[in-house]
CSV table of C-alpha atoms and ligand atoms in Angstrom, one decimal:
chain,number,residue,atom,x,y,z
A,1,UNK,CA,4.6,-21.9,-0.7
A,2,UNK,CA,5.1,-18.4,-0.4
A,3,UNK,CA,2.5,-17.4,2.5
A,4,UNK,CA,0.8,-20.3,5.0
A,5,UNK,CA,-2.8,-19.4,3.1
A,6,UNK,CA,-1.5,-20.9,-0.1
A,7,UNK,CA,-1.6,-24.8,-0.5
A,8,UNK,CA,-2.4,-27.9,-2.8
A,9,UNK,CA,-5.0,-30.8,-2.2
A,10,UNK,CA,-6.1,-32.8,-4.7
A,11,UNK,CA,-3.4,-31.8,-7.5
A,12,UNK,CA,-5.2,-28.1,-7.4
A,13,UNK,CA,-4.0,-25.1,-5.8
A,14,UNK,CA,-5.8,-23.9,-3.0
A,15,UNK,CA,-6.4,-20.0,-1.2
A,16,UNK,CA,-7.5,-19.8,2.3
A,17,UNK,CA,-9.0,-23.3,2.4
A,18,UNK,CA,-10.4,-23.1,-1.1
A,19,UNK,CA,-9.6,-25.1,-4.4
A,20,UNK,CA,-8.8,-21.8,-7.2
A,21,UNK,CA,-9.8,-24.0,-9.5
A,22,UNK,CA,-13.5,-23.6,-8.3
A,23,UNK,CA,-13.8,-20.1,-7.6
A,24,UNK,CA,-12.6,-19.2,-11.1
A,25,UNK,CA,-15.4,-21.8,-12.5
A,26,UNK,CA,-17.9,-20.3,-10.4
A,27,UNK,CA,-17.4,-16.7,-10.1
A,28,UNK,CA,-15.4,-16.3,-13.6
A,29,UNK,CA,-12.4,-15.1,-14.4
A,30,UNK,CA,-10.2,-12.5,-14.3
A,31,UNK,CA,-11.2,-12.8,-10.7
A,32,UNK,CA,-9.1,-10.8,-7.6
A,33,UNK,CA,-9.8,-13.0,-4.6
A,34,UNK,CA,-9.0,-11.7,-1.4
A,35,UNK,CA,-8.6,-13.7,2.5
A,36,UNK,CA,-10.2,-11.7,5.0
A,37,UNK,CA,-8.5,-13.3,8.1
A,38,UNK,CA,-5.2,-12.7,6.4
A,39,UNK,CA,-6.1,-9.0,6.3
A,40,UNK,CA,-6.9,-8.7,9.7
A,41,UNK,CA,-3.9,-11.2,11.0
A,42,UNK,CA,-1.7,-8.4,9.3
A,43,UNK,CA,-3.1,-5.7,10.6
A,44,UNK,CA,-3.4,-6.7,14.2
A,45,UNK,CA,-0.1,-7.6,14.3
A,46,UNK,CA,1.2,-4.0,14.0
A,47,UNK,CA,-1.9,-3.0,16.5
A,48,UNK,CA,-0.8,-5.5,19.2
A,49,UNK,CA,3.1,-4.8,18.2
A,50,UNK,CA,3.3,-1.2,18.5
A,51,UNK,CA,1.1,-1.2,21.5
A,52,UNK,CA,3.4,-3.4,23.5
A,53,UNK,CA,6.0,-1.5,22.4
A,54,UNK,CA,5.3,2.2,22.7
A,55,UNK,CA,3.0,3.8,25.2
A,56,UNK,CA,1.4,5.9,22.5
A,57,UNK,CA,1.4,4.5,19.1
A,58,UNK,CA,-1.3,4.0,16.0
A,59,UNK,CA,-1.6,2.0,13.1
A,60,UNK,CA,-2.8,3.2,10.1
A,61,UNK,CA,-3.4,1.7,6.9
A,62,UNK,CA,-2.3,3.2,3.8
A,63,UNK,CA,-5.2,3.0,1.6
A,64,UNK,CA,-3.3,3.5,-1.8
A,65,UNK,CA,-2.5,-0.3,-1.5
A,66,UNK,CA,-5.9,-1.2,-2.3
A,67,UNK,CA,-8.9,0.7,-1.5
A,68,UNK,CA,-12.6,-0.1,-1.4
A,69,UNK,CA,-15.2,0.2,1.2
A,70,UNK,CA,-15.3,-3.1,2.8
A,71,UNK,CA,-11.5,-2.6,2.8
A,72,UNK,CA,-11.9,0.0,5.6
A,73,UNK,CA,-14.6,-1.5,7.1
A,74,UNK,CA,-12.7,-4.3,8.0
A,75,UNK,CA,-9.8,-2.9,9.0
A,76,UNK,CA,-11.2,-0.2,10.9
A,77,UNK,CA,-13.2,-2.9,13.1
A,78,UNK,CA,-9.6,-4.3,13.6
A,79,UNK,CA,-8.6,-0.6,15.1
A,80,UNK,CA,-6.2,0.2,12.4
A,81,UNK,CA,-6.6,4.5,10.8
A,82,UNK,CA,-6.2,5.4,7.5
A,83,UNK,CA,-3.7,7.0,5.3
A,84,UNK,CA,-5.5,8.6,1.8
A,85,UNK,CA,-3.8,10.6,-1.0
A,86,UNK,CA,-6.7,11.6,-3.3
A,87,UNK,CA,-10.9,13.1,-2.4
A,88,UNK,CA,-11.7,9.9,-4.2
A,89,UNK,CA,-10.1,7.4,-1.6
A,90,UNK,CA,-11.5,9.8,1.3
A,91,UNK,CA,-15.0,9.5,-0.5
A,92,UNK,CA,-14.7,5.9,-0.4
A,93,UNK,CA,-13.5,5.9,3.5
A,94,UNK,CA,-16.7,8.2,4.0
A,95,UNK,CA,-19.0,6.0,2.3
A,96,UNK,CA,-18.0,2.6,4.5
A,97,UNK,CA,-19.5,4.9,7.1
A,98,UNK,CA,-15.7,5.7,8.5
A,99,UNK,CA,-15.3,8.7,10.7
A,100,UNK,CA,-12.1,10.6,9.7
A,101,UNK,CA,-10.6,11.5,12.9
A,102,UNK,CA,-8.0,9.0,12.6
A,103,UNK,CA,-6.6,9.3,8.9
A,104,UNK,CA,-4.1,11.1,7.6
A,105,UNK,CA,-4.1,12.6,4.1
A,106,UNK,CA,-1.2,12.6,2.1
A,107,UNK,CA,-0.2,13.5,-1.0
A,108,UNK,CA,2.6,15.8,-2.9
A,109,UNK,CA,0.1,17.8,-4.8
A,110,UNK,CA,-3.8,18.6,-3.2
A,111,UNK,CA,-5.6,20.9,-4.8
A,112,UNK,CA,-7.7,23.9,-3.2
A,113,UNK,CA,-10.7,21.4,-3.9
A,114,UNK,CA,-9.5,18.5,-1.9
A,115,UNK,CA,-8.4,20.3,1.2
A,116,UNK,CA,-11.5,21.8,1.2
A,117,UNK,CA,-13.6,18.6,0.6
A,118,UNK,CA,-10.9,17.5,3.3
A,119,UNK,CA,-12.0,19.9,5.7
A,120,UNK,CA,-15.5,19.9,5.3
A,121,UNK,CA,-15.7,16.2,6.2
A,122,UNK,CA,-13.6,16.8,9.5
A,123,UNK,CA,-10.4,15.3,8.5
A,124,UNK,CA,-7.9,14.5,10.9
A,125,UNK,CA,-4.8,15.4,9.9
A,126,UNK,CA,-3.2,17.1,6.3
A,127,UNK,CA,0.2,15.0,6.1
A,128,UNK,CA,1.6,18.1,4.4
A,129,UNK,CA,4.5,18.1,1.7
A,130,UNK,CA,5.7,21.8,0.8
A,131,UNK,CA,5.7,25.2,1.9
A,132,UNK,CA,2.9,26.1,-0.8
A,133,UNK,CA,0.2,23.6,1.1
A,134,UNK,CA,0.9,24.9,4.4
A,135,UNK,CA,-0.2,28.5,2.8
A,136,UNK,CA,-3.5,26.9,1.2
A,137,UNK,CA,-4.5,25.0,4.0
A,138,UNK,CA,-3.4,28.1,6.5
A,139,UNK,CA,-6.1,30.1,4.1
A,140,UNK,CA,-8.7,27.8,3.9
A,141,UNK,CA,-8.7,26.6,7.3
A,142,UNK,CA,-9.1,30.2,8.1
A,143,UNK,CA,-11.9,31.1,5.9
A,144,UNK,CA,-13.7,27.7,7.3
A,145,UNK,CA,-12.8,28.5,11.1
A,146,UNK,CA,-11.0,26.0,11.6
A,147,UNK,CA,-7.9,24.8,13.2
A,148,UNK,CA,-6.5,22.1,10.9
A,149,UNK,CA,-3.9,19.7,12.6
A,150,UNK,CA,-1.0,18.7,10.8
A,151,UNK,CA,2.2,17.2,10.0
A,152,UNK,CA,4.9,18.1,8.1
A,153,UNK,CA,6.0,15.7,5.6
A,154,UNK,CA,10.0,15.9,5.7
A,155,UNK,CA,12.9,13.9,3.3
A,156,UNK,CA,15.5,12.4,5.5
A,157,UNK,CA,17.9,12.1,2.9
A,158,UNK,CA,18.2,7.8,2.9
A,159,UNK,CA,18.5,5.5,-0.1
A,160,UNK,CA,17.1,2.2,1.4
A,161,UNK,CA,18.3,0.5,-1.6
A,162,UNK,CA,15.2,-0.3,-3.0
A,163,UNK,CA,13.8,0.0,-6.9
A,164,UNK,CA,13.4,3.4,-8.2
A,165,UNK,CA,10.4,4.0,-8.9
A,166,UNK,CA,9.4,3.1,-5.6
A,167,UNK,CA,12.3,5.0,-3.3
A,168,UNK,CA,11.1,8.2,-1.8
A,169,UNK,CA,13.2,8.8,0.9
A,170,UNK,CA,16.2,10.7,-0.6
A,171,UNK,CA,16.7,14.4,-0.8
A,172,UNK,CA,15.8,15.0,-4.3
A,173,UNK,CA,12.2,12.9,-4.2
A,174,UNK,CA,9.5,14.4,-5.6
A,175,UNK,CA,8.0,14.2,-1.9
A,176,UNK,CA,8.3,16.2,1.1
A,177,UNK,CA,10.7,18.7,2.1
A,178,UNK,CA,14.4,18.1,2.7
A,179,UNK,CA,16.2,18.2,6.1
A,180,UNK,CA,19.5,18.3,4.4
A,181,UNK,CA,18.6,21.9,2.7
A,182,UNK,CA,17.8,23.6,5.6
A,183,UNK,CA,14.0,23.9,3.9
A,184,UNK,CA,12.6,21.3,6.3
A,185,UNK,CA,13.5,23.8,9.4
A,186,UNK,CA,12.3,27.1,7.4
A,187,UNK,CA,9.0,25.0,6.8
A,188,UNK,CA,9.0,24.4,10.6
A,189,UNK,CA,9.3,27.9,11.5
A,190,UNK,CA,7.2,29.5,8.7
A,191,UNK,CA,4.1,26.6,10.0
A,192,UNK,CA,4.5,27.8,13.3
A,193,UNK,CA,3.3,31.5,12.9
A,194,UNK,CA,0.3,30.0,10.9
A,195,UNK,CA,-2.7,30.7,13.0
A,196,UNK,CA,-5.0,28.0,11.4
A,197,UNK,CA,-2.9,25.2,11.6
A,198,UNK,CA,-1.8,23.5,14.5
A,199,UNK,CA,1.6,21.3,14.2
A,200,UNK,CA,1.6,17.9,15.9
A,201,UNK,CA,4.7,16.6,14.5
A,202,UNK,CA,6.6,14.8,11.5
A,203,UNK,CA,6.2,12.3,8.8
A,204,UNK,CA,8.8,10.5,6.7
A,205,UNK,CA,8.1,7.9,4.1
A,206,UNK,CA,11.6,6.4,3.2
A,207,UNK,CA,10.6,3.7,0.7
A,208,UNK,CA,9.0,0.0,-0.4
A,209,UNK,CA,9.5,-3.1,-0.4
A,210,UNK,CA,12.0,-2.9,2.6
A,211,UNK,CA,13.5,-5.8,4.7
A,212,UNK,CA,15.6,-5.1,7.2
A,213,UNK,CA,14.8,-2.6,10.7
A,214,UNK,CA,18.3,-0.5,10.2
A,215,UNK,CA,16.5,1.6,7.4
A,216,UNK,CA,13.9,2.3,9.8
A,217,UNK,CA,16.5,3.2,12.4
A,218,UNK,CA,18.6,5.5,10.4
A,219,UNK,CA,15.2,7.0,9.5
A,220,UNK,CA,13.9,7.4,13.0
A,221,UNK,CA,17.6,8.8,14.4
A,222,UNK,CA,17.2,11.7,11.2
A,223,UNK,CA,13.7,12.5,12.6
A,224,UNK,CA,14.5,12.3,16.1
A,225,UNK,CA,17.8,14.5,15.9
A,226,UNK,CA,15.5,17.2,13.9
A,227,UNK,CA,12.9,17.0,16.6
A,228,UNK,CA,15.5,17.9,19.0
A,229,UNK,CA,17.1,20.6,16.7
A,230,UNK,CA,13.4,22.3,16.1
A,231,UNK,CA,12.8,22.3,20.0
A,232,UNK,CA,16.2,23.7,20.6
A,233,UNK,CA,15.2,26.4,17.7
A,234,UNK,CA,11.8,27.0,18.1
A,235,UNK,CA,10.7,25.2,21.2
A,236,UNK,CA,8.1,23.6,19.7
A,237,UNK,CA,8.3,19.5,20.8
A,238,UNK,CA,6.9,16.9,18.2
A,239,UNK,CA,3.9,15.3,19.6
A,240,UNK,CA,3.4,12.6,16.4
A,241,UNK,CA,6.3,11.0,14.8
A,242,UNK,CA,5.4,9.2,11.6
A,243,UNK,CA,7.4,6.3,10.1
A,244,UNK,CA,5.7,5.9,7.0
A,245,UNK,CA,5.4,2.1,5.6
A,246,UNK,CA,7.5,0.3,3.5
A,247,UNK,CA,7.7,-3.1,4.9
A,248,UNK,CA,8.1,-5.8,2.0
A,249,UNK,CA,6.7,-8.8,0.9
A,250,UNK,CA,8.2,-11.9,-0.3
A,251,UNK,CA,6.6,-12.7,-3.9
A,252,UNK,CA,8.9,-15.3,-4.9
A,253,UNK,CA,10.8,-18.1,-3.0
A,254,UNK,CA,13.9,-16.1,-3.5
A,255,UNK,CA,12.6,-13.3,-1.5
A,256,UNK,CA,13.5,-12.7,2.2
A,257,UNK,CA,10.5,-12.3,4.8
A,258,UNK,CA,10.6,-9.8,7.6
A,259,UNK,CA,9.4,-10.8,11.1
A,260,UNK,CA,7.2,-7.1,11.6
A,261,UNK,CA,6.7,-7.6,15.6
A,262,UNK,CA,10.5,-8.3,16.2
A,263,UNK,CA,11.2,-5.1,13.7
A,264,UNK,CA,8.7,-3.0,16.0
A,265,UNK,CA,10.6,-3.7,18.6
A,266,UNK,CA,13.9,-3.2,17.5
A,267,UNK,CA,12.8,0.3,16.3
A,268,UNK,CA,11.5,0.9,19.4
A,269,UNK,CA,13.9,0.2,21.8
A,270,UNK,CA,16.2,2.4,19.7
A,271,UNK,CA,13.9,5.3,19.8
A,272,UNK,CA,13.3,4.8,23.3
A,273,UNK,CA,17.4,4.8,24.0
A,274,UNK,CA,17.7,7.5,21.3
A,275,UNK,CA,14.6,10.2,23.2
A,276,UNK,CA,16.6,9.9,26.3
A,277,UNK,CA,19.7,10.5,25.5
A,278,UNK,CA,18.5,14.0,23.5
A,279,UNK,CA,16.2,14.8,26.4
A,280,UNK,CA,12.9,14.8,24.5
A,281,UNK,CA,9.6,13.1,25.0
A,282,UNK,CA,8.7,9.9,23.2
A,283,UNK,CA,6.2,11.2,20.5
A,284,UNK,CA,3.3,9.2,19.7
A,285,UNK,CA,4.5,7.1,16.5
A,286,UNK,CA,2.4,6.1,13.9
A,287,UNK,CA,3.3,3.7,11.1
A,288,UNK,CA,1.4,3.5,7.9
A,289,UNK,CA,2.0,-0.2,6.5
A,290,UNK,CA,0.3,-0.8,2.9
A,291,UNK,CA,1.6,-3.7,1.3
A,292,UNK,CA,2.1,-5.7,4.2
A,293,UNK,CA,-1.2,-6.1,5.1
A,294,UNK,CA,-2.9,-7.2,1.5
A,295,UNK,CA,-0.3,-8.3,-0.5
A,296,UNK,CA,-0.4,-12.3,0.6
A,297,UNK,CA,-4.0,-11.4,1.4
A,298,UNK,CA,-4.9,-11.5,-2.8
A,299,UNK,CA,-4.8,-13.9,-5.8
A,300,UNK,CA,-5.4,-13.2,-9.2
A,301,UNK,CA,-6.8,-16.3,-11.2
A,302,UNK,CA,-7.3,-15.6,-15.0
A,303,UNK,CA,-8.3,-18.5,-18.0
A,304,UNK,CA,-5.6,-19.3,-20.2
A,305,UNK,CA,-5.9,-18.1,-23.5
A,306,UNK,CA,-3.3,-18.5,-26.7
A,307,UNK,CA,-0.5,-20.6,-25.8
A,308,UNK,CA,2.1,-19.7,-28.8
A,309,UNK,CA,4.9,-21.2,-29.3
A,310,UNK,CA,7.6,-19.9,-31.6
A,311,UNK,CA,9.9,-22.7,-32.4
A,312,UNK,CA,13.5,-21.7,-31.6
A,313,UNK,CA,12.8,-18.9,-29.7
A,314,UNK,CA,10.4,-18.3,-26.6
A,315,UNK,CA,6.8,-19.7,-25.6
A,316,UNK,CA,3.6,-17.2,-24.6
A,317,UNK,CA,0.6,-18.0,-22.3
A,318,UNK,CA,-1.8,-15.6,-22.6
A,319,UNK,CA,-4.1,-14.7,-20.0
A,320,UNK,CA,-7.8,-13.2,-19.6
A,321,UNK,CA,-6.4,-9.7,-18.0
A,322,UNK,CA,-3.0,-8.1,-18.0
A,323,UNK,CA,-1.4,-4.8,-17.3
A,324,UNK,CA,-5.2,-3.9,-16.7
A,325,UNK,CA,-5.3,-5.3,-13.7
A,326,UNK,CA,-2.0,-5.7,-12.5
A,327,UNK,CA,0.5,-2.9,-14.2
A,328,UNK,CA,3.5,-3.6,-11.8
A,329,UNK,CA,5.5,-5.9,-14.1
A,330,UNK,CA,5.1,-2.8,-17.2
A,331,UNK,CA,5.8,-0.8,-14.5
A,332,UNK,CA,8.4,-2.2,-12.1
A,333,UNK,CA,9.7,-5.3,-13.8
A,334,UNK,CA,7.9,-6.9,-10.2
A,335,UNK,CA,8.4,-9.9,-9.8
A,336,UNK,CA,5.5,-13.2,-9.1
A,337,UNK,CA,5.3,-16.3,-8.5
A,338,UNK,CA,3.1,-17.9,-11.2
A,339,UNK,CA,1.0,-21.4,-11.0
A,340,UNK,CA,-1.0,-23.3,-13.2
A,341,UNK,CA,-3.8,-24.2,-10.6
A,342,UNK,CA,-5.1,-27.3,-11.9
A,343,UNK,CA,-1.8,-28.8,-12.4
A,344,UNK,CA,-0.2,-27.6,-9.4
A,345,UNK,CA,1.8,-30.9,-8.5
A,346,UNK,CA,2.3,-31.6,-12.3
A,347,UNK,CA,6.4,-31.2,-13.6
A,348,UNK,CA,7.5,-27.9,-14.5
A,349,UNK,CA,8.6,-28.7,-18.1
A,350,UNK,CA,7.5,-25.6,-20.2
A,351,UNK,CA,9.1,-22.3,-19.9
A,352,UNK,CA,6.6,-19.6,-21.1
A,353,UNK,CA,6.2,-15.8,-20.4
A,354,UNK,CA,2.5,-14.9,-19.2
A,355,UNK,CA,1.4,-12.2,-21.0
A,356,UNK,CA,-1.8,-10.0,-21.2
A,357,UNK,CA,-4.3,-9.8,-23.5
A,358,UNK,CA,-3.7,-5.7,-24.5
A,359,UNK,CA,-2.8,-4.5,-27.5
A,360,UNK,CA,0.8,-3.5,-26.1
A,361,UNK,CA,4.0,-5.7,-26.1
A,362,UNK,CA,4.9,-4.3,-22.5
A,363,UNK,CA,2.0,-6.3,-21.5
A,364,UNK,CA,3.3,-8.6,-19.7
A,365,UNK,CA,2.8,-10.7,-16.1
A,366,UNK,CA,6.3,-12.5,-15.7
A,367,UNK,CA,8.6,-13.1,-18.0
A,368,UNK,CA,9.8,-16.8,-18.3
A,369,UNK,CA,8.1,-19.0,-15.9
A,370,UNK,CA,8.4,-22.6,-15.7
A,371,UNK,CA,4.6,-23.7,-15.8
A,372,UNK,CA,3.5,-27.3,-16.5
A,373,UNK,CA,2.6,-28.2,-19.9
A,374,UNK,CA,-0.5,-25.6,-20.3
A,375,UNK,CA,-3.2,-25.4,-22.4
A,376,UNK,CA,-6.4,-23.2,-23.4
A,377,UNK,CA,-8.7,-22.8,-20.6
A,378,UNK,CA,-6.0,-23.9,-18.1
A,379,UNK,CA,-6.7,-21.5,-14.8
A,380,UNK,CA,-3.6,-19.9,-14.3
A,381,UNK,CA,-3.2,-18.4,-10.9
A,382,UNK,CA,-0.7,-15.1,-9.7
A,383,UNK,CA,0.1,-14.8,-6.0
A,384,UNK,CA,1.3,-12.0,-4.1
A,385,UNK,CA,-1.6,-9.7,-5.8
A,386,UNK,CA,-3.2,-7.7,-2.5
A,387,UNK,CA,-1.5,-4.7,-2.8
A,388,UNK,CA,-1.0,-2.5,-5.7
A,389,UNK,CA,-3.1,-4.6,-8.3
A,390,UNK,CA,-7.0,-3.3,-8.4
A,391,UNK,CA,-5.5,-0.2,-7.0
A,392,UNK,CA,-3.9,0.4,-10.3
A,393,UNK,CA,-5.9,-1.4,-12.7
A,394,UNK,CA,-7.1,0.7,-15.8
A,395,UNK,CA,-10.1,0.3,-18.5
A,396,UNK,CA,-7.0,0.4,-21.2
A,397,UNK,CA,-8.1,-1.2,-24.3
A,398,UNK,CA,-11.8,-0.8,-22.5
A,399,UNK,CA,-11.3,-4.0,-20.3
A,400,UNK,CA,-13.6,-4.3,-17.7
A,401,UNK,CA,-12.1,-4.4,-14.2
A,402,UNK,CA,-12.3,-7.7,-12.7
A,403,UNK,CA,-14.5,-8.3,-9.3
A,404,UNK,CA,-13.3,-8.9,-5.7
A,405,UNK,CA,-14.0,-11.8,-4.0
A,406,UNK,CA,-13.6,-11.9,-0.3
A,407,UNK,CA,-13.0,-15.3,1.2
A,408,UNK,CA,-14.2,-14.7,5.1
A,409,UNK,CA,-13.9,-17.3,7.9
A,410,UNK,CA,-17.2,-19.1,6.9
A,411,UNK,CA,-18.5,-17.4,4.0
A,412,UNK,CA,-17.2,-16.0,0.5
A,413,UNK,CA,-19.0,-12.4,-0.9
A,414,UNK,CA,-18.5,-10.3,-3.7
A,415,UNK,CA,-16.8,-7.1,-2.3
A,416,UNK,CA,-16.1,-5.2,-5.1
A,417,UNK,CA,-18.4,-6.3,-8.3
A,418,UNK,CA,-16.9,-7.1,-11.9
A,419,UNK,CA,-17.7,-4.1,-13.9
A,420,UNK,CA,-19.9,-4.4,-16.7
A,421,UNK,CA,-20.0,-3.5,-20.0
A,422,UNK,CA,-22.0,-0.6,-19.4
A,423,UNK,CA,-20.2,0.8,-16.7
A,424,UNK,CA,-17.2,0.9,-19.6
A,425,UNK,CA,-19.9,3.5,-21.2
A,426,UNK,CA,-21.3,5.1,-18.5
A,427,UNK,CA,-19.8,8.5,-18.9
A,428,UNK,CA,-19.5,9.1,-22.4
A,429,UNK,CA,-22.6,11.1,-24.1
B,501,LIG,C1,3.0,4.1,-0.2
B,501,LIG,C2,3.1,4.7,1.1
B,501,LIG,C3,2.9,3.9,2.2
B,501,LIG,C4,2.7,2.5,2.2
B,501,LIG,O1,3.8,1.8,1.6
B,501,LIG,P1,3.9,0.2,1.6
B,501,LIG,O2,5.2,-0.1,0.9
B,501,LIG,O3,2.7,-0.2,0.8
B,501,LIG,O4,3.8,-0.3,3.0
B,501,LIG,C5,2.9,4.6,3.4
B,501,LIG,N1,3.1,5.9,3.5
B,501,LIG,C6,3.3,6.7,2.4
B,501,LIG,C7,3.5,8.1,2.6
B,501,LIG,C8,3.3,6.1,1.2
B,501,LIG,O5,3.5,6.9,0.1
């Protein structure tokens, strides 16, 4: 199996100690279910990691990857901070009675609105992206007497070889400002004569789904050369050097796995080496880790609808959800590992592609998966689902979004309820 909370018993596939097939009869289906201990062995191991590794060092969840408020409760009891991108997932951080002190807030476009909402609930730190934000924060800081600290989010120019849609390291992303241009050291010096801002250091985000440490290194020796060249320039020294996330999760059998303490360290030793031999202090690094916290920490179990079979050509099982509550195949081509749950030691004979129920061909789970015989009302379970699924489901079609169940040590809650029919209307006059 893919992660060590997966299993069978009984011929029925089982998620941290429970059979699917229950949940899904008691709770209903589509159903997100999510294992609470797997969340916080994830997280600690980058707490306990970086803190054996660097002197100063902090963890912080990136919200994006799936964000509710028992979400940061939970993983601010296990000492992790917060990345958010949007006043929405700050709201949420604010209402799970989280003080902002340790999260970072991102994002390639904030408007006047959220860095003042930003401000006015004491954020910690603007991860800023362009020259234009460093002016609207400089302004409203300024009006707001305050002395906002930052970083400044910078490209270093690396392809880690990932997909796409998901790379964001190289020089002409959409995010942050390139080293290579000479625009990441005119940022520097133009953030320095700001009186309402106070620079702490440097962020660089250089993609997903990645699996080996020599990205990170590369992307730690670009940042670490620049904070040498901006205290040579300027003699300002960076005090916070962020690595971003990016570290990836199998979701199929094919996929490699990545041991995250031994990576820690190997990145650490080379910054260690690297801060010597420039002469500069060992900032404090953060690392902002999103998928591989939640990913193996969710399941998606849905009822099996329609199974068509067009003779001569292809099969479909179609499921209770879809690209509502998990876009990433429309959007990525991502890949899953798919299992009937009832029949989970029964002979994969029948190739089928799980689709969605939305009235859109692109709606589509996985394409071609060899499922056991399968039938209506079959549960049909999708691994892998933690990160990037209910952060990016949609009402498309008006579909209600499915609930959350959290599966805890010694008791199973509701975290996030299924919405309603009503809630589909609650907004429209
Ligand atoms: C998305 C993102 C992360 C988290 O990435 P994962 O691949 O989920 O670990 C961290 N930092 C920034 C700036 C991001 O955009």
């Amino acid at each position: 199996m893919i992660c060590n909370n997966i299993g069978i018993e009984n011929g029925h596939l089982t998620f941290a100690g429970r059979d699917v097939c229950s949940l899904a009869k008691e709770y209903g289906t589509p159903l997100y279910i999510m294992d609470e201990e797997k969340i916080r062995e994830k997280i600690s191991i980058y707490r306990k990691a970086l803190k054996e590794y660097f002197d100063e060092a902090q963890v912080l969840y990136a919200s994006k990857a799936c964000s509710f408020k028992k979400m940061y409760e939970i993983l601010s009891a296990e000492g992790s901070g917060f990345d958010v991108v949007s006043s929405g997932e700050i709201f949420t951080a604010l209402k799970a009675g989280i003080s902002l002190e340790n999260v970072y807030f991102h994002s390639n476009n904030k408007t006047d609105a959220d860095i003042e909402f930003a401000i006015d609930n004491k954020m910690g730190y603007f991860v800023v992206d362009n020259v234009e934000e460093v002016d609207a924060i400089e302004k409203i800081a300024g009006e707001k007497g305050v002395k906002q600290k930052i970083l400044l989010r910078l490209t270093p120019g690396i392809d880690p070889h990932t997909y796409e849609a998901v790379n964001t390291g190289k020089v002409d992303s959409k995010f942050g400002t390139a080293i290579e241009t000479g625009q990441a050291k005119e940022i520097v010096g133009h953030t320095l004569k700001c009186e309402n801002i106070e620079l702490m250091g440097f962020h660089c985000h250089i993609g997903s789904q990645v699996f080996d440490s020599d990205t990170f290194l590369r992307g730690s020796e670009i940042m670490l050369d620049f904070i040498k060249e901006m205290k040579d320039v300027y003699g300002f020294e960076a005090k916070q050097l962020d690595l971003g996330g990016g570290y990836g999760v199998p979701y199929t059998d094919a996929d490699p796995s990545i041991d995250i303490k031994e990576n820690i360290k190997t990145v650490s030793i080379f910054i260690k080496e690297k801060c010597n031999a420039l002469g500069i202090n060992v900032p404090k690094i953060l690392m902002e880790p999103g998928r591989s916290i939640v990913a193996d920490a969710g399941m998606t179990l849905y009822t099996c609808g329609t199974v068509k079979k067009i003779t001569g050509y292809k099969n479909y099982v179609s499921i209770d959800g879809g690209m509502t509550d998990n876009p990433r195949f429309a959007l990525y081509g991502s890949k899953y590992t798919v299992i009937n749950a009832g029949k989970a030691e029964e002979e994969k004979t029948f190739k089928a592609s799980v689709v969605g129920r939305c009235c859109e061909s692109g709606d589509i789970i996985q394409e071609d998966v060899m499922l056991p015989e399968t039938e209506r009302g079959d549960i049909i379970a999708v691994c892998t689902t933690g990160a990037y699924n209910y952060s990016m489901a949609s009402n498309y079609n008006r579909i209600c979004r499915p609930a959350i169940l959290m599966l805890a040590k010694d008791k199973e809650y509701i975290a996030v309820k299924r919405e309603s029919l009503e809630d589909i209307v609650r907004n429209d006059i």
